[in-house]
XYZ file of C-alpha atoms in Angstrom:
691
model
C 145.331 86.522 60.942
C 141.721 85.693 63.069
C 139.343 82.880 61.168
C 136.141 82.480 61.812
C 133.395 81.187 59.190
C 129.278 81.487 60.109
C 126.828 79.619 58.491
C 123.074 81.616 58.186
C 120.645 78.247 58.053
C 118.196 80.089 57.058
C 119.424 81.481 53.683
C 121.954 78.254 54.049
C 124.852 81.111 53.230
C 128.790 81.003 54.228
C 129.813 83.908 56.303
C 133.628 84.270 56.008
C 135.741 87.627 58.685
C 138.728 88.230 58.855
C 139.287 89.602 62.389
C 139.997 89.136 65.498
C 136.200 90.722 66.374
C 132.853 90.246 64.352
C 129.547 93.062 66.034
C 125.939 91.362 65.629
C 123.700 93.471 65.524
C 120.742 95.955 63.145
C 122.674 98.440 62.983
C 124.257 99.072 59.611
C 127.703 99.993 61.303
C 127.747 95.958 62.519
C 130.137 93.822 60.646
C 127.075 91.525 60.463
C 123.608 93.653 60.036
C 120.815 91.147 61.168
C 117.973 91.791 58.172
C 115.594 89.751 56.913
C 112.862 87.424 58.666
C 112.400 87.426 62.638
C 114.836 89.944 62.366
C 112.641 92.243 65.154
C 113.571 90.572 67.809
C 117.459 91.412 67.530
C 118.870 94.546 68.736
C 120.910 97.583 67.060
C 123.743 96.262 68.569
C 123.102 92.777 69.960
C 126.154 90.629 70.448
C 129.786 90.076 69.894
C 132.463 87.112 68.882
C 135.637 88.033 69.501
C 139.242 85.827 69.800
C 141.118 85.886 73.028
C 143.587 83.740 74.074
C 143.845 81.652 71.140
C 140.023 80.483 70.933
C 136.548 82.546 69.740
C 134.365 83.776 72.383
C 130.439 84.860 72.460
C 129.173 87.683 74.734
C 126.196 89.703 74.769
C 126.471 93.325 74.418
C 122.791 94.190 76.418
C 119.601 92.551 74.325
C 116.333 93.249 74.321
C 115.688 88.952 73.898
C 119.195 87.649 74.980
C 121.067 85.605 72.726
C 121.770 81.811 73.103
C 124.329 79.511 72.259
C 123.059 75.283 72.445
C 120.135 76.633 73.580
C 121.984 78.561 76.638
C 121.310 81.805 77.093
C 124.242 84.103 78.689
C 124.288 86.828 80.904
C 125.194 89.874 79.541
C 128.881 90.772 79.465
C 129.649 86.339 80.271
C 131.297 85.273 77.160
C 131.354 81.688 76.697
C 133.840 80.377 73.674
C 132.440 78.392 70.702
C 134.039 75.981 68.452
C 133.247 74.192 65.034
C 129.479 72.910 65.104
C 128.519 75.215 68.027
C 124.399 77.257 67.347
C 124.262 80.611 68.026
C 120.636 81.773 68.099
C 120.029 85.744 69.032
C 116.407 85.224 70.928
C 114.070 83.052 71.909
C 113.181 82.864 67.728
C 115.630 84.849 65.999
C 117.764 83.932 63.149
C 120.529 81.003 63.572
C 123.574 80.857 63.063
C 126.464 77.766 63.301
C 129.733 77.910 63.484
C 131.499 76.295 60.365
C 135.752 77.085 61.496
C 137.434 78.932 63.982
C 141.011 79.502 63.945
C 143.924 81.690 61.452
C 142.701 82.333 57.855
C 142.111 80.262 55.661
C 144.552 80.060 52.425
C 143.651 81.359 49.031
C 144.544 79.561 45.075
C 147.266 81.917 45.017
C 149.954 81.772 43.208
C 152.412 84.031 46.344
C 150.501 85.802 49.047
C 153.550 86.827 51.016
C 153.475 86.720 54.942
C 149.799 89.173 55.460
C 150.303 92.868 56.487
C 154.693 92.853 55.382
C 152.861 95.155 52.214
C 150.977 97.393 54.092
C 149.098 100.088 51.870
C 151.416 103.090 50.939
C 150.844 106.317 53.023
C 148.820 109.183 49.897
C 151.183 110.234 47.437
C 150.959 113.592 45.555
C 150.360 112.760 41.361
C 153.734 115.646 40.412
C 155.718 112.370 42.501
C 154.343 108.911 41.146
C 157.040 109.060 38.735
C 159.251 108.710 41.126
C 157.632 105.947 42.778
C 160.015 102.448 41.773
C 158.540 100.004 39.817
C 158.928 96.496 40.734
C 162.279 94.774 40.475
C 162.082 92.043 36.640
C 161.597 88.452 37.912
C 160.263 89.507 41.431
C 157.567 87.175 43.581
C 154.429 88.943 43.677
C 152.356 91.781 41.566
C 152.681 95.248 41.905
C 149.483 97.351 41.532
C 148.960 100.930 41.502
C 145.544 102.944 42.331
C 143.913 106.461 41.621
C 141.268 107.834 43.386
C 139.120 109.116 40.503
C 138.273 112.260 42.431
C 141.231 113.659 43.478
C 143.644 111.859 41.864
C 145.092 110.077 45.043
C 148.066 107.220 44.441
C 147.414 103.869 46.452
C 150.103 100.987 46.089
C 151.011 98.163 47.487
C 152.339 94.576 45.885
C 152.191 90.874 47.273
C 150.076 88.066 45.122
C 146.622 88.753 47.194
C 145.743 92.546 48.499
C 142.925 93.783 50.189
C 141.054 96.733 49.708
C 138.961 98.265 52.982
C 139.046 100.293 55.638
C 140.300 97.955 58.368
C 144.495 98.515 59.715
C 145.038 94.230 57.900
C 144.206 95.492 54.355
C 147.430 96.819 52.230
C 144.952 99.296 50.156
C 143.200 101.145 52.660
C 141.323 104.173 50.228
C 139.457 105.051 52.688
C 139.781 106.220 56.293
C 138.318 104.412 59.193
C 135.020 105.616 60.594
C 134.173 105.073 56.681
C 131.669 103.064 57.424
C 130.723 102.551 53.790
C 133.528 100.373 53.678
C 133.276 96.798 54.780
C 136.559 96.425 56.834
C 137.719 94.080 54.572
C 136.190 95.202 50.975
C 137.694 93.121 48.008
C 140.542 91.586 46.727
C 143.484 91.279 44.246
C 144.442 87.601 43.331
C 147.302 87.178 41.983
C 146.401 83.293 40.521
C 148.233 80.872 39.093
C 147.394 80.736 35.293
C 149.065 84.537 36.280
C 145.590 86.045 35.118
C 144.823 89.276 37.808
C 141.401 88.956 39.424
C 138.827 91.035 41.717
C 136.510 89.908 44.278
C 133.950 90.771 46.568
C 135.222 89.831 50.684
C 130.927 89.665 51.397
C 131.035 93.478 51.946
C 128.199 95.388 53.283
C 127.223 96.877 50.585
C 128.963 95.129 47.387
C 131.998 95.329 45.079
C 131.394 97.563 41.333
C 133.197 96.932 38.439
C 132.865 98.869 35.150
C 129.564 99.335 37.213
C 128.472 96.016 37.843
C 128.066 94.524 40.597
C 131.186 91.648 40.972
C 129.568 88.013 41.708
C 132.446 85.637 42.035
C 135.689 86.290 40.471
C 136.291 89.433 37.369
C 139.303 89.212 35.625
C 141.080 92.517 36.288
C 142.877 94.693 33.410
C 144.730 98.570 33.497
C 142.491 101.155 32.965
C 139.817 99.116 34.802
C 137.600 100.824 37.313
C 136.776 99.874 41.097
C 133.706 101.177 42.803
C 132.870 100.588 46.462
C 129.576 100.335 47.425
C 127.390 101.680 44.840
C 127.886 105.273 45.836
C 130.773 104.804 47.391
C 134.647 105.307 46.461
C 136.096 104.964 43.114
C 139.298 104.046 42.217
C 141.096 103.525 38.613
C 143.732 100.771 37.809
C 146.581 102.544 36.819
C 149.323 99.940 36.698
C 149.116 95.813 36.768
C 152.714 94.671 37.052
C 152.861 90.513 37.055
C 155.595 88.788 38.341
C 158.624 88.476 35.937
C 157.189 91.423 34.179
C 158.585 94.588 33.547
C 156.850 98.138 34.262
C 156.874 99.258 30.231
C 156.597 103.118 31.084
C 159.517 102.684 33.505
C 160.960 101.510 30.664
C 159.680 103.923 28.662
C 161.232 106.192 31.223
C 165.070 104.855 30.675
C 164.747 104.281 27.396
C 164.382 108.416 27.389
C 161.295 107.726 24.468
C 157.251 108.575 25.835
C 155.142 105.901 25.112
C 153.539 105.851 21.512
C 150.172 108.398 21.656
C 146.886 105.137 21.631
C 144.891 106.119 18.793
C 142.692 110.028 18.359
C 139.159 107.436 18.569
C 139.938 105.702 21.159
C 141.793 109.319 23.319
C 138.530 110.899 22.376
C 136.694 107.649 24.348
C 138.774 107.639 27.831
C 138.258 109.388 30.575
C 139.610 112.521 32.197
C 141.140 110.614 34.616
C 142.312 107.140 32.561
C 144.314 109.779 30.542
C 146.062 110.606 33.416
C 146.497 107.266 34.748
C 148.148 106.600 31.012
C 150.497 109.506 32.022
C 152.012 107.692 35.773
C 156.076 107.245 35.345
C 155.941 109.803 31.902
C 158.250 112.771 31.423
C 156.491 115.767 33.381
C 154.955 118.536 30.899
C 154.555 121.854 31.177
C 150.265 123.342 31.831
C 150.882 127.038 32.461
C 153.704 126.787 33.656
C 152.500 123.947 36.643
C 153.191 120.312 36.202
C 150.620 117.875 34.336
C 149.908 116.717 38.495
C 149.675 119.626 39.762
C 147.398 121.138 36.412
C 145.243 118.611 37.213
C 144.534 118.653 40.892
C 143.419 122.310 40.785
C 141.305 121.189 38.405
C 139.805 119.175 40.730
C 139.568 120.985 43.072
C 137.953 123.795 41.460
C 135.314 121.317 39.815
C 134.379 119.963 43.769
C 133.912 123.450 44.468
C 131.585 124.664 41.956
C 129.466 121.370 42.593
C 129.862 122.587 46.134
C 127.996 125.045 45.163
C 125.205 124.024 43.172
C 125.092 121.832 45.367
C 124.158 123.626 48.582
C 121.655 126.243 46.550
C 119.589 123.094 45.221
C 119.466 122.015 49.100
C 118.327 124.873 50.555
C 115.899 124.751 47.436
C 114.696 121.649 48.423
C 114.475 123.136 52.314
C 112.157 125.970 51.306
C 109.651 123.303 48.743
C 109.284 121.024 51.428
C 108.639 123.865 54.696
C 106.388 125.025 52.743
C 104.436 121.355 51.593
C 104.121 121.173 55.088
C 102.954 124.334 55.935
C 100.541 123.414 53.297
C 99.914 119.777 55.121
C 99.140 120.802 58.476
C 96.702 123.662 57.392
C 94.814 121.930 55.586
C 94.579 118.860 58.179
C 93.177 121.340 60.314
C 90.776 122.158 58.064
C 90.178 118.594 57.539
C 90.215 117.656 61.763
C 87.438 120.654 62.230
C 84.957 119.887 59.730
C 85.375 116.272 61.020
C 84.325 116.892 65.158
C 81.377 119.518 63.336
C 80.153 116.123 61.795
C 80.743 113.883 64.745
C 78.593 117.014 67.024
C 76.122 117.293 65.119
C 75.910 113.608 64.733
C 76.101 112.997 68.683
C 73.096 115.996 68.553
C 70.548 114.075 66.547
C 71.600 110.805 68.714
C 70.857 112.306 71.757
C 67.937 113.384 70.111
C 66.476 110.208 69.363
C 67.257 108.712 72.679
C 64.972 111.136 74.499
C 61.725 110.223 72.192
C 62.145 107.114 73.235
C 62.683 107.526 76.672
C 58.964 109.788 76.582
C 57.908 106.702 74.350
C 59.288 103.965 77.611
C 58.191 107.079 80.050
C 54.326 106.978 78.470
C 54.270 102.761 78.811
C 55.508 102.638 82.259
C 52.568 104.849 83.288
C 49.842 103.162 81.213
C 50.789 100.214 83.027
C 50.884 101.967 86.427
C 46.944 103.204 86.164
C 46.025 99.760 85.226
C 47.553 97.865 88.060
C 45.801 100.750 89.979
C 42.732 99.774 88.898
C 43.358 96.288 88.971
C 43.685 96.723 92.625
C 40.868 99.265 93.054
C 38.657 95.773 91.385
C 40.566 93.834 93.858
C 39.042 96.365 97.300
C 35.987 96.048 95.797
C 35.583 92.301 95.497
C 35.944 91.807 98.987
C 39.508 90.566 98.478
C 42.231 89.500 101.644
C 43.598 92.298 103.238
C 47.312 90.392 102.521
C 46.399 89.977 99.003
C 45.464 93.435 98.995
C 48.022 94.646 100.813
C 50.665 92.673 99.048
C 48.954 94.083 95.821
C 49.111 97.853 97.046
C 52.668 97.497 97.931
C 54.034 96.085 94.490
C 52.003 99.140 92.592
C 54.000 101.398 95.289
C 57.315 99.902 93.807
C 56.465 99.417 90.429
C 55.479 103.841 90.410
C 58.908 104.296 92.163
C 61.090 102.013 89.348
C 58.852 104.182 86.973
C 60.245 107.211 88.507
C 63.447 105.722 88.933
C 63.677 104.974 85.268
C 62.236 107.688 84.525
C 65.086 109.630 85.753
C 67.451 107.078 84.317
C 67.011 107.952 80.750
C 66.420 111.507 80.885
C 69.860 111.345 82.278
C 71.215 109.904 80.142
C 70.051 112.860 77.253
C 73.808 114.524 78.757
C 76.449 111.310 78.871
C 75.756 107.987 76.348
C 78.335 106.261 78.941
C 75.663 107.402 81.702
C 72.249 106.639 80.715
C 73.597 103.175 79.549
C 74.505 102.766 82.962
C 71.389 103.441 84.973
C 69.157 101.459 82.167
C 71.092 98.563 82.944
C 71.189 99.414 87.327
C 66.728 99.837 86.743
C 66.744 97.135 84.686
C 68.339 94.594 87.096
C 65.947 96.511 89.886
C 62.774 95.771 87.185
C 63.708 92.069 87.425
C 64.284 92.226 91.193
C 60.438 93.888 91.816
C 59.501 91.214 88.770
C 60.601 88.343 91.368
C 59.242 89.908 94.491
C 55.276 90.652 93.091
C 55.564 86.896 91.243
C 56.573 85.257 94.756
C 53.411 87.171 96.113
C 51.419 86.046 93.300
C 52.801 82.776 94.747
C 51.128 84.034 98.440
C 47.742 85.019 97.360
C 47.234 81.684 95.814
C 47.877 79.936 99.013
C 45.213 81.834 100.686
C 42.285 81.186 99.129
C 41.842 84.529 97.288
C 39.135 83.838 94.349
C 40.229 82.173 90.842
C 38.918 85.240 88.500
C 41.445 87.485 91.074
C 43.844 85.362 90.635
C 43.742 84.870 86.836
C 43.763 89.503 87.494
C 46.860 89.243 89.433
C 48.611 86.314 86.788
C 47.894 87.902 84.315
C 49.431 91.596 85.508
C 52.205 89.583 86.309
C 52.809 88.208 82.711
C 52.108 91.736 81.181
C 54.629 93.605 83.656
C 57.859 90.774 83.079
C 56.574 91.324 78.874
C 57.311 94.876 79.444
C 60.214 94.563 81.817
C 61.841 91.959 78.846
C 60.970 94.486 75.997
C 63.032 97.348 78.246
C 65.792 95.034 78.505
C 65.986 94.565 75.203
C 65.334 98.140 74.423
C 68.593 98.766 76.176
C 70.563 95.893 74.589
C 69.467 97.274 71.724
C 70.762 100.541 71.448
C 74.436 98.850 72.947
C 75.036 96.482 70.146
C 74.685 100.279 68.211
C 78.073 101.039 70.067
C 79.980 97.949 70.179
C 82.693 100.336 69.855
C 83.048 101.180 73.522
C 82.559 97.448 74.060
C 86.437 98.197 72.032
C 87.436 100.241 73.765
C 87.045 99.937 77.183
C 88.611 95.902 77.108
C 90.585 95.863 73.834
C 94.080 96.947 76.117
C 93.103 93.268 77.964
C 93.897 91.168 75.138
C 96.933 89.326 74.521
C 98.798 87.678 71.460
C 99.641 84.284 73.493
C 103.147 82.069 71.510
C 104.377 79.031 72.851
C 107.151 76.833 71.348
C 106.863 72.875 71.336
C 110.194 70.983 69.955
C 111.508 73.670 67.364
C 107.413 74.986 66.603
C 105.944 77.989 67.164
C 102.045 78.293 67.858
C 99.984 81.432 67.657
C 96.655 81.913 69.509
C 94.782 85.037 71.722
C 93.447 84.987 75.031
C 92.483 88.013 78.038
C 94.283 88.455 81.563
C 90.818 87.559 83.962
C 92.492 89.316 87.062
C 94.631 92.456 87.628
C 97.396 89.492 89.147
C 97.864 88.375 85.979
C 95.295 84.760 86.287
C 95.010 84.627 81.589
C 92.564 82.797 79.985
C 92.994 80.769 76.041
C 91.676 77.739 74.619
C 93.048 74.654 75.793
C 94.395 73.379 72.759
C 96.372 76.690 72.066
C 98.122 76.849 75.300
C 98.365 72.795 74.505
C 98.924 72.532 70.696
C 98.531 68.807 69.809
C 98.634 67.953 73.049
C 101.820 68.329 73.884
C 103.354 70.081 76.503
C 105.229 73.478 75.381
C 108.386 74.227 76.176
C 108.398 78.193 76.679
C 104.755 80.024 76.732
C 104.905 84.035 76.662
C 102.156 86.615 76.333
C 102.288 89.835 74.044
C 99.136 92.010 75.588
C 97.191 94.666 73.061
C 98.950 97.907 71.980
C 102.574 96.990 73.404
C 105.947 95.203 71.536
C 107.986 92.709 74.262
C 106.550 89.018 75.158
C 106.432 88.257 78.300
C 106.707 85.033 79.710
C 103.619 82.775 81.334
C 102.829 79.834 83.258
C 100.544 77.111 82.085
C 98.097 77.133 85.539
C 94.987 74.606 84.375
C 93.923 72.672 81.511
C 90.645 71.210 81.337
C 91.366 67.020 80.233
C 90.751 66.637 75.717
C 86.839 65.152 77.614
C 86.253 68.602 78.994
C 85.759 72.342 77.572
C 88.555 73.400 75.302
C 89.803 75.754 77.645
C 93.581 76.852 79.295
C 94.162 79.180 82.520
C 98.173 80.822 82.610
C 99.506 83.332 84.419
C 101.568 85.990 83.390
C 104.919 86.447 84.865
C 105.099 90.486 86.513
C 102.037 90.642 84.978
C 100.975 95.216 85.519
C 98.283 95.528 82.986
C 94.433 95.811 82.363
C 92.057 92.894 82.246
C 88.338 92.723 81.628
C 86.097 94.007 83.872
C 83.101 92.084 82.889
C 82.364 87.913 82.677
C 79.049 86.924 82.986
C 78.967 84.241 85.500
C 75.575 83.120 84.871
C 75.151 81.860 81.577
C 72.223 84.230 80.791
C 72.875 87.245 79.132
C 74.126 85.529 75.962
C 70.520 85.722 73.442
C 69.821 84.865 70.290
C 69.808 87.473 67.414
C 71.641 90.109 69.723
C 75.048 91.834 68.907
C 78.065 90.430 70.124
C 81.980 91.380 69.242
C 84.768 89.106 69.282
C 87.933 90.564 69.987
C 91.244 89.148 69.487
C 94.728 88.019 66.952
C 92.690 86.556 63.825
C 95.764 85.301 61.997
C 98.268 85.558 64.509
C 101.479 87.411 64.498
C 101.360 87.798 61.184
C 97.828 90.135 60.771
C 99.245 90.970 64.867
C 102.270 93.760 64.350
C 101.469 97.209 62.651
C 105.022 99.059 61.251
C 106.132 99.582 64.441
C 105.935 95.603 65.583
C 103.570 96.972 67.501
C 100.881 94.142 68.761
C 96.792 95.673 68.020
C 93.688 93.458 67.812
C 91.420 93.491 65.017
C 87.383 93.134 66.355
C 84.852 91.259 64.698
C 81.067 92.046 65.012
C 78.275 90.119 64.294
C 74.921 88.227 66.045
C 74.675 85.726 68.867
C 73.265 82.620 66.360
C 72.758 79.625 68.861
C 72.217 79.544 72.379
C 73.195 76.764 74.751
C 74.143 75.602 78.325
C 77.014 74.028 77.114
C 77.984 76.277 73.567
C 77.689 79.610 72.328
C 78.239 79.784 68.085
C 78.744 83.462 67.202
C 77.831 84.457 63.379
C 81.333 86.857 62.199
C 84.462 87.076 60.877
C 87.251 83.698 62.634
C 90.105 82.919 60.987
C 92.943 80.843 62.690
C 94.559 82.676 65.406
C 91.355 84.056 66.872
C 90.957 81.039 69.386
C 90.884 82.044 72.504
C 89.274 85.375 71.378
C 87.243 86.679 74.195
C 84.063 87.485 72.467
C 81.159 90.142 74.365
C 77.812 90.413 74.617
C 76.456 94.494 74.104
C 76.812 95.525 77.634
C 80.492 94.564 77.305
C 80.251 91.132 79.175
C 82.669 88.443 78.605
C 79.217 85.648 78.048
C 82.278 83.001 76.480
C 85.503 82.053 74.920
C 86.301 80.963 71.425
C 87.528 77.852 70.469
C 86.990 77.161 66.779
C 85.451 78.217 63.036
C 84.062 75.680 59.702
C 87.264 76.831 57.082
C 83.755 75.131 54.068
C 81.510 78.580 56.046
C 83.232 81.147 56.607
C 82.326 83.191 59.739
C 80.618 80.401 61.615
C 82.508 80.477 64.941
C 82.374 78.254 67.856
C 82.656 79.546 71.807
C 83.342 78.042 75.490
C 80.118 79.511 77.425
C 83.060 81.358 80.154
C 80.110 79.363 82.840
C 82.003 76.455 82.446
C 86.223 78.856 83.854
C 85.200 78.583 87.376
C 86.276 74.529 87.819
C 89.641 74.689 86.009
C 90.397 78.219 88.156
C 93.342 78.155 91.855
C 90.937 79.322 94.520
C 93.756 82.373 94.735
C 91.752 83.933 90.691
C 88.452 82.609 92.407
C 88.870 84.444 95.537
C 89.889 87.725 93.996
C 86.999 87.845 90.834
C 84.816 86.865 94.428
C 83.821 83.581 93.138
C 84.484 81.847 96.332
């Protein structure tokens, strides 16, 4: 008989199988059903162990995350031989099992077993013919067992020192068909002990064995009349007869003498169930019940009870179907009402926001018009003061440009009333144009200073340029403040580019965050995430947001320990989204302005949702400190956030989060993104236009 013994290394418990094939997976019909920690990496039908040519083999059956034998991944359909001491792992970081023993079945401490399969389960015998079953002869060397199915009264009989109960062909008692997966292949055993006790024990079944309503752990003594159930809701068997070796069947002896067995006390008879009374009559003389034998009478009684129960069950099922359908209809109607009400509230909020934007646009236009009038007066004053023609012409050009700038600003802000997104984009464009114009006017002022213009006129021009700079800064601040109130748009535009980094180092697992920088799969994270504790990783994987599957990644570059805490990976076969905007100048993060961090705080434990899909988390805060070497983010960060991108209100990546303070949760430290280009390969720089 084939035999295989495994040990679950996580739970430190043995697993034994007495069959030539063991199916492994998460499906309930597998012989080894994997549940618990890290079972999410195991497929429904992951692998199988089988015996062939006197050896045991391991084969991957097309699993999603692979099957490993001693850290060697198996090709699907190409089995490898296993031996005692071999370690099997399901998935790159899934559960592990060690092969304890292989070969023939282990011996049991029974009195006498005889060859396995010598006494197979008898075919189902009608209750009427039970009294003709011949008992074992006195002095026989085997245990004689007769069980009754409690619902139908069917009889099952077997002999042997160890009698197995289950749905497999190797079992001596098979009360169910081979397709009933609620009963294991070898579910339980009835064993005759050396001290002549008869015990029942569970054979590592999936749903357990129950004796008298109590689950069997270890060995429980079995007596005549005991009720055995295979699983909490499975088939129930009544022990009708237990005859030990050397014992005579008392019921058979009574039949030979022609005497009926003495009736039990009345009190005891009242407590006995109908099935127990039927079991007590096995082998006794037939009585007449309305012209029928006892067996036929009780069979008809059981059939009638089953029909009535079926009718009641159908009525109950239809009642609950109607109830559930009505409940679902009511819930759907209620949900539609709530959606309509929420939609109306959102539309009202959007209308109010657009009105506020329109008022702000009018204010900006009025300020720009006033600035234009003041500069025009400055030009007239300069012309009256006989300033050089070049200076006057430059001022005139500056005023014309300022007027055009004002008109452009007005048009951009008017268009923003129709769409929030269009307004923000136009505001950015106008802001950059205003800054460029200020730089040009400043250059003209420098040229006027070298042309010998009067000091009074130059002072006036300097004040004009300074006022224009302040106004441009005010417009930029207003635009950033407007964007800061819609950080949700930043998250929506960038969250799919964020990924969970998993590093395997010497049997340990480390988690962190990062983001895709290019469409070809160049990926940015911290050095201490990609190279944990300064140790080179055995393997690196990246799981992108809103995905379930890990993708293999390679380490491209990592900064020295004395340099910035940055590393660059390359995700194999990358086809996802990357961040659209990066502040390579390092000038678009200002103290006190809104900021957002998107990543995976607490790592894998907090990243998975109910469908085992990776989801990002977003923390909003402000830039509390900004220098050329460090950017401090004042917002919620914990372990696992390392490598997360930090965005400004315009949706640009300005820094990479690297650490936080234990004693001050919320204070985060980040590396400016301007420190990254020296680590990028030439291919990535060309793709980003940084060459």
